[in-house]
Coordinates of C-alpha atoms in Angstrom, one line a residue:
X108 CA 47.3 107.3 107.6
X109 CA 49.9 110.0 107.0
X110 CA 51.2 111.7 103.8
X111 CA 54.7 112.3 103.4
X112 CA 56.4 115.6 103.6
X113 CA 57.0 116.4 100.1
X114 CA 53.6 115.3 99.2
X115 CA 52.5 118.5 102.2
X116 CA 55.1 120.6 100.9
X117 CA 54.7 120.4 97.4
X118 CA 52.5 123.8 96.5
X119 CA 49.3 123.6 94.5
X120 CA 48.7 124.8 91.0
X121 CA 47.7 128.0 91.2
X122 CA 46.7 128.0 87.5
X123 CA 44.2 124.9 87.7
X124 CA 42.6 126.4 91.2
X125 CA 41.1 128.9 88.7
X126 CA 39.2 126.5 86.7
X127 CA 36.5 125.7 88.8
X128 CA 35.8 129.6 89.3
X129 CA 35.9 129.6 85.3
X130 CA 33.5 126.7 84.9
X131 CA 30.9 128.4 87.6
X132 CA 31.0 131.8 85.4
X133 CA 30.5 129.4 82.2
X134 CA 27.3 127.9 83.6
X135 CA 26.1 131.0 84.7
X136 CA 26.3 132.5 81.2
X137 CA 29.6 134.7 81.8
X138 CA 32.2 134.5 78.8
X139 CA 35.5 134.0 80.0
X140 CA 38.9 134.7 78.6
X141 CA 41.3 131.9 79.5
X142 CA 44.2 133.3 81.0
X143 CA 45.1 130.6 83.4
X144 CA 46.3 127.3 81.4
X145 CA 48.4 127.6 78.4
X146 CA 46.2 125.9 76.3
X147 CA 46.9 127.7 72.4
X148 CA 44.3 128.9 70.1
X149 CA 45.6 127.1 67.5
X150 CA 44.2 124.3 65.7
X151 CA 45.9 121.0 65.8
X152 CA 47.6 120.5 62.7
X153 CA 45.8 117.7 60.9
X154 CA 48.3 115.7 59.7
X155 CA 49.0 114.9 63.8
X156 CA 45.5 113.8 64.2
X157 CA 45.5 111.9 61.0
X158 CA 48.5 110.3 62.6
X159 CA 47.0 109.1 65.5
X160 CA 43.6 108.3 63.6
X161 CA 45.6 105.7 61.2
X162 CA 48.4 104.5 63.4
X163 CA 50.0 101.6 61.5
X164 CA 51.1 99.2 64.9
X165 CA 49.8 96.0 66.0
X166 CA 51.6 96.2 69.3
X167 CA 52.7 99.6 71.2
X168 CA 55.6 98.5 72.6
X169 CA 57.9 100.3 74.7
X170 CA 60.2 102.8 73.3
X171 CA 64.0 103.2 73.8
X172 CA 64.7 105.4 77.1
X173 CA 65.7 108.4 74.7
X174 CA 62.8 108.4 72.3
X175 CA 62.8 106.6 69.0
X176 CA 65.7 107.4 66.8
X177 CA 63.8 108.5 63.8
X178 CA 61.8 111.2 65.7
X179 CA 65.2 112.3 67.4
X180 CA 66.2 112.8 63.6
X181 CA 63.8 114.9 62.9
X182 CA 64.0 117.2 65.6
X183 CA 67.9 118.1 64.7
X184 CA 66.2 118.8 61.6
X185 CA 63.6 121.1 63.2
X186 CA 66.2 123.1 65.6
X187 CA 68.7 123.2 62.5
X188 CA 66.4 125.2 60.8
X189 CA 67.2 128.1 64.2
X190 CA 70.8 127.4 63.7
X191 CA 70.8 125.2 66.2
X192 CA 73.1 122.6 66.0
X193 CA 72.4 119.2 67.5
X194 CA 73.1 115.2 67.2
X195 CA 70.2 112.9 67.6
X196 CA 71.8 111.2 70.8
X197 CA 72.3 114.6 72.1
X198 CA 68.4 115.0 72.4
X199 CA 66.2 113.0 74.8
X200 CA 62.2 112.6 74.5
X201 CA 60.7 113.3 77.8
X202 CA 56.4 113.1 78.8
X203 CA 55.9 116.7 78.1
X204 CA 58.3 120.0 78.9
X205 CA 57.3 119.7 82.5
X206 CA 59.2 116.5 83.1
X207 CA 61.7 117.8 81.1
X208 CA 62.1 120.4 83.9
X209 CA 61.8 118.4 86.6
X210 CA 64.4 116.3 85.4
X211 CA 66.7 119.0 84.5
X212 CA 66.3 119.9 88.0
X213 CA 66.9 116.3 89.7
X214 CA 69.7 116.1 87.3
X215 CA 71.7 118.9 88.6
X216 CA 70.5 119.9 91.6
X217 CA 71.0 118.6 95.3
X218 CA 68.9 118.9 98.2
X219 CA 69.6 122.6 99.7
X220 CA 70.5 123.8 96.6
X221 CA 69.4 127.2 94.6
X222 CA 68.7 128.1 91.2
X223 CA 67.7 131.1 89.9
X224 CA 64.7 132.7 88.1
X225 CA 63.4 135.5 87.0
X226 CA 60.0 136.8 88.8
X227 CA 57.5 136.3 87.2
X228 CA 57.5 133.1 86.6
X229 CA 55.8 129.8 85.4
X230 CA 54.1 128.8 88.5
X231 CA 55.1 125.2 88.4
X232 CA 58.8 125.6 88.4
X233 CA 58.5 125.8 92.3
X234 CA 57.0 122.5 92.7
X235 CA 59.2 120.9 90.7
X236 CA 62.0 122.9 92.7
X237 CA 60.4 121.5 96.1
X238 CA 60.1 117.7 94.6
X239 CA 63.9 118.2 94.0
X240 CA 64.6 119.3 97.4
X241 CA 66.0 122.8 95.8
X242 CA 65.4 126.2 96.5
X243 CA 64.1 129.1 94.1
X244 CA 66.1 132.7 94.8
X245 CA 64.1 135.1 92.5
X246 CA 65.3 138.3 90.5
X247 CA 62.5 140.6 89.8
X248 CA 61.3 142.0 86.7
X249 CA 58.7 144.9 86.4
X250 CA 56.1 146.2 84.0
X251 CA 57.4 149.7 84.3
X252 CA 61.3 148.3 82.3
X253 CA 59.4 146.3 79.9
X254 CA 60.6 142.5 81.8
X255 CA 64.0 143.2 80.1
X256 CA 66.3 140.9 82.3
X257 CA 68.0 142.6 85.4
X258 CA 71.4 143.9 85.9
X259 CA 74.3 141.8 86.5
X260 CA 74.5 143.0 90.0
X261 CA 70.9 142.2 90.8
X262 CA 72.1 138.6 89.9
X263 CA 75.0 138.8 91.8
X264 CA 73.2 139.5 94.9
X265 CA 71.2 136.1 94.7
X266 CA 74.1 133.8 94.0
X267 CA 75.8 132.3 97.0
X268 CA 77.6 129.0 97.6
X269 CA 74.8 126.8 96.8
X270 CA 73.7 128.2 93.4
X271 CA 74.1 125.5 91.3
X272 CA 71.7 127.0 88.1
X273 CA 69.8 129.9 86.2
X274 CA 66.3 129.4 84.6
X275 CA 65.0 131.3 82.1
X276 CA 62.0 131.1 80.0
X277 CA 62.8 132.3 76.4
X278 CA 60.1 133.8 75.3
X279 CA 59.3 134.5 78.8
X280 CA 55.6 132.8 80.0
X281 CA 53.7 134.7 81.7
X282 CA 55.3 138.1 80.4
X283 CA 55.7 137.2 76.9
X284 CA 59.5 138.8 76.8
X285 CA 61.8 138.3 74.2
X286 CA 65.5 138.4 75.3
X287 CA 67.6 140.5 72.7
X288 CA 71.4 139.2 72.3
X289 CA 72.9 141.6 74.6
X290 CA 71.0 140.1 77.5
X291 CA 71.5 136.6 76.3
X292 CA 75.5 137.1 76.2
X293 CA 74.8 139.3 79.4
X294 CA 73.6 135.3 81.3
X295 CA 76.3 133.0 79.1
X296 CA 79.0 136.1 81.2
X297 CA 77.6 135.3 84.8
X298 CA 76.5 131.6 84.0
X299 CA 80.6 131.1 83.1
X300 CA 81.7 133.5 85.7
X301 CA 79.9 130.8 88.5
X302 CA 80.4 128.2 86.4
X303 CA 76.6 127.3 86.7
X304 CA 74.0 125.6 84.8
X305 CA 72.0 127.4 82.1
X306 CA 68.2 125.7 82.0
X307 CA 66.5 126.9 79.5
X308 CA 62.6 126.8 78.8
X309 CA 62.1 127.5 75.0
X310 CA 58.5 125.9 74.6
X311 CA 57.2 129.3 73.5
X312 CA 59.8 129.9 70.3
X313 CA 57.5 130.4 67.5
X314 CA 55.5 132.7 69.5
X315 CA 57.2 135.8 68.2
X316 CA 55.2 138.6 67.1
X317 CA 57.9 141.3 66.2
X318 CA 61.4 141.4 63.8
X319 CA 63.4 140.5 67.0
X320 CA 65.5 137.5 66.6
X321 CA 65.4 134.6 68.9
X322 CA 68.5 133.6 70.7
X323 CA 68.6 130.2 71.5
X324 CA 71.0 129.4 75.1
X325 CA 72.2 127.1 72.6
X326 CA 73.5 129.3 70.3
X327 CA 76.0 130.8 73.2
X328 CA 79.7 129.9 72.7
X329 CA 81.6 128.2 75.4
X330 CA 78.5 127.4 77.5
X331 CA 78.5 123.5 75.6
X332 CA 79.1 122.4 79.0
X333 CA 76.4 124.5 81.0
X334 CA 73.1 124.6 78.8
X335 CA 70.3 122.5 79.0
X336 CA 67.7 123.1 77.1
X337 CA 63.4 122.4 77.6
X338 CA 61.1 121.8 74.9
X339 CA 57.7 120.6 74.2
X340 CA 55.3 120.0 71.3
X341 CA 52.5 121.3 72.9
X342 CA 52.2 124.8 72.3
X343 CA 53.9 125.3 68.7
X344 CA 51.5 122.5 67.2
X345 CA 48.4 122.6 69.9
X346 CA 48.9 119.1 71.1
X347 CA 49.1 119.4 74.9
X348 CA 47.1 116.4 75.7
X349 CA 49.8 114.1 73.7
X350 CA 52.5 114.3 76.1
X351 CA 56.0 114.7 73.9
X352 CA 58.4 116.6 75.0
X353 CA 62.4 116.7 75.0
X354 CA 65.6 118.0 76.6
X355 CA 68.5 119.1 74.7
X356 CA 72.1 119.1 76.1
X357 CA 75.6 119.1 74.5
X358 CA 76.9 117.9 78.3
X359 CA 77.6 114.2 77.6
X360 CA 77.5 113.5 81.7
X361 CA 74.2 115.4 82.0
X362 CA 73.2 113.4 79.1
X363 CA 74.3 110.3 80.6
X364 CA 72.7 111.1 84.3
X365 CA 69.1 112.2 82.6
X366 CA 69.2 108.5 80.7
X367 CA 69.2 107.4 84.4
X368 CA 65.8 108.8 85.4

């Protein structure tokens, strides 16, 4: 029996080969700092577990392929309150961020095709890259400048005729950085320049520890076209195991082709 090729291809999480080397240290009596899987170390609020305890359904049916309307109405309250504006059917519940990536990715991007990101970077993005047949081109950031984004040029140098997108992670995992304005309008200049997609990972929103504000992609004029945008409700409210995620796009067509999937 044979495997296929993308099941070969597709690279291993380097973040969960670390656990076993964790768990061996934990027996042997070492204390170890998790550094590896973004679990927060945060309580889970406990109005979500009460929730779940006292779940008022006598059948779990299945749910409409965007999410349930009333929770869609409550997140355009939720990303309201960062000036971002949104419609409920302008929002679509995924099974946590990482599918929302992954079909971000499927949605927009053919095989042979590139997008962008800045190094370092959430290890998983490439497998999700090599399930959708795409290609990663990396721009490196470094210690020594603080992970501020590159220059333009540095961009420029990566984008060829297949670059179809730009990832970013805002606030950046693994480094933590915040993008200021400047470098935010800096990306909506080359992602309308190359008239190219805008994915944006903003799982980590309400992790910010200083008087910077956050930009939202979705707060850049004249990218309504280009911006998709990743979130998850695992991190902000410490409920990884639940699964919820979303993706958040003003792009009816991308909106239309995600509803596909």
């Amino acid at each position: 029996m044979e495997l296929s090729q993308k099941a070969i291809q597709l690279p291993s999480s380097p973040i969960r080969k670390l656990v076993p080397f964790a768990d061996q240290a934990k027996r042997e009596g070492v204390h170890v700092y998790h550094l590896n899987i973004g679990q927060p170390d945060i309580k889970t609020p406990e109005c979500g577990l009460d929730a779940l305890r006292n779940i008022d359904r006598k059948i779990l049916e299945y749910s409409p392929s965007d999410g349930y309307i009333g929770f869609r109405k409550k997140l355009v309250g939720y990303y309201a309150g960062f000036g971002i504006n949104l419609e409920p059917d302008q929002i679509l519940v995924t099974t946590g961020g990482s599918e929302a990536v992954l079909l971000s990715f499927m949605a927009c991007l053919n095989p042979g095709d590139e997008i962008i990101v800045t190094e370092p970077f959430y290890a998983n993005y490439k497998s999700f890259a090599t399930f959708s047949g795409a290609v990663i081109k990396t721009v490196r950031t470094s210690i020594e400048e603080g992970f501020r984004l590159p220059s333009v040029e540095a961009f420029e140098e990566q984008i060829g005729p297949r670059t179809k997108a730009i990832l970013i992670c805002n606030p950046n995992n693994p480094t933590g950085y915040l993008y200021t304005r400047e470098e935010m309008m800096q990306l909506r200049d080359i992602v309308k320049s190359h008239n190219l997609y805008l994915i944006a990972d903003e799982v980590y929103r309400e992790f910010v520890y200083t008087d910077a504000p956050y930009v939202s992609a979705l707060h850049l004029e004249g990218l309504e076209e280009n911006v998709i945008l990743v979130d998850s409700v695992s991190k902000r409210f410490s409920e990884c195991g639940i699964r919820v995620g979303c993706i958040c796009t003003r792009n009816r067509a991308m909106r239309d082709a995600l509803m596909k999937f």
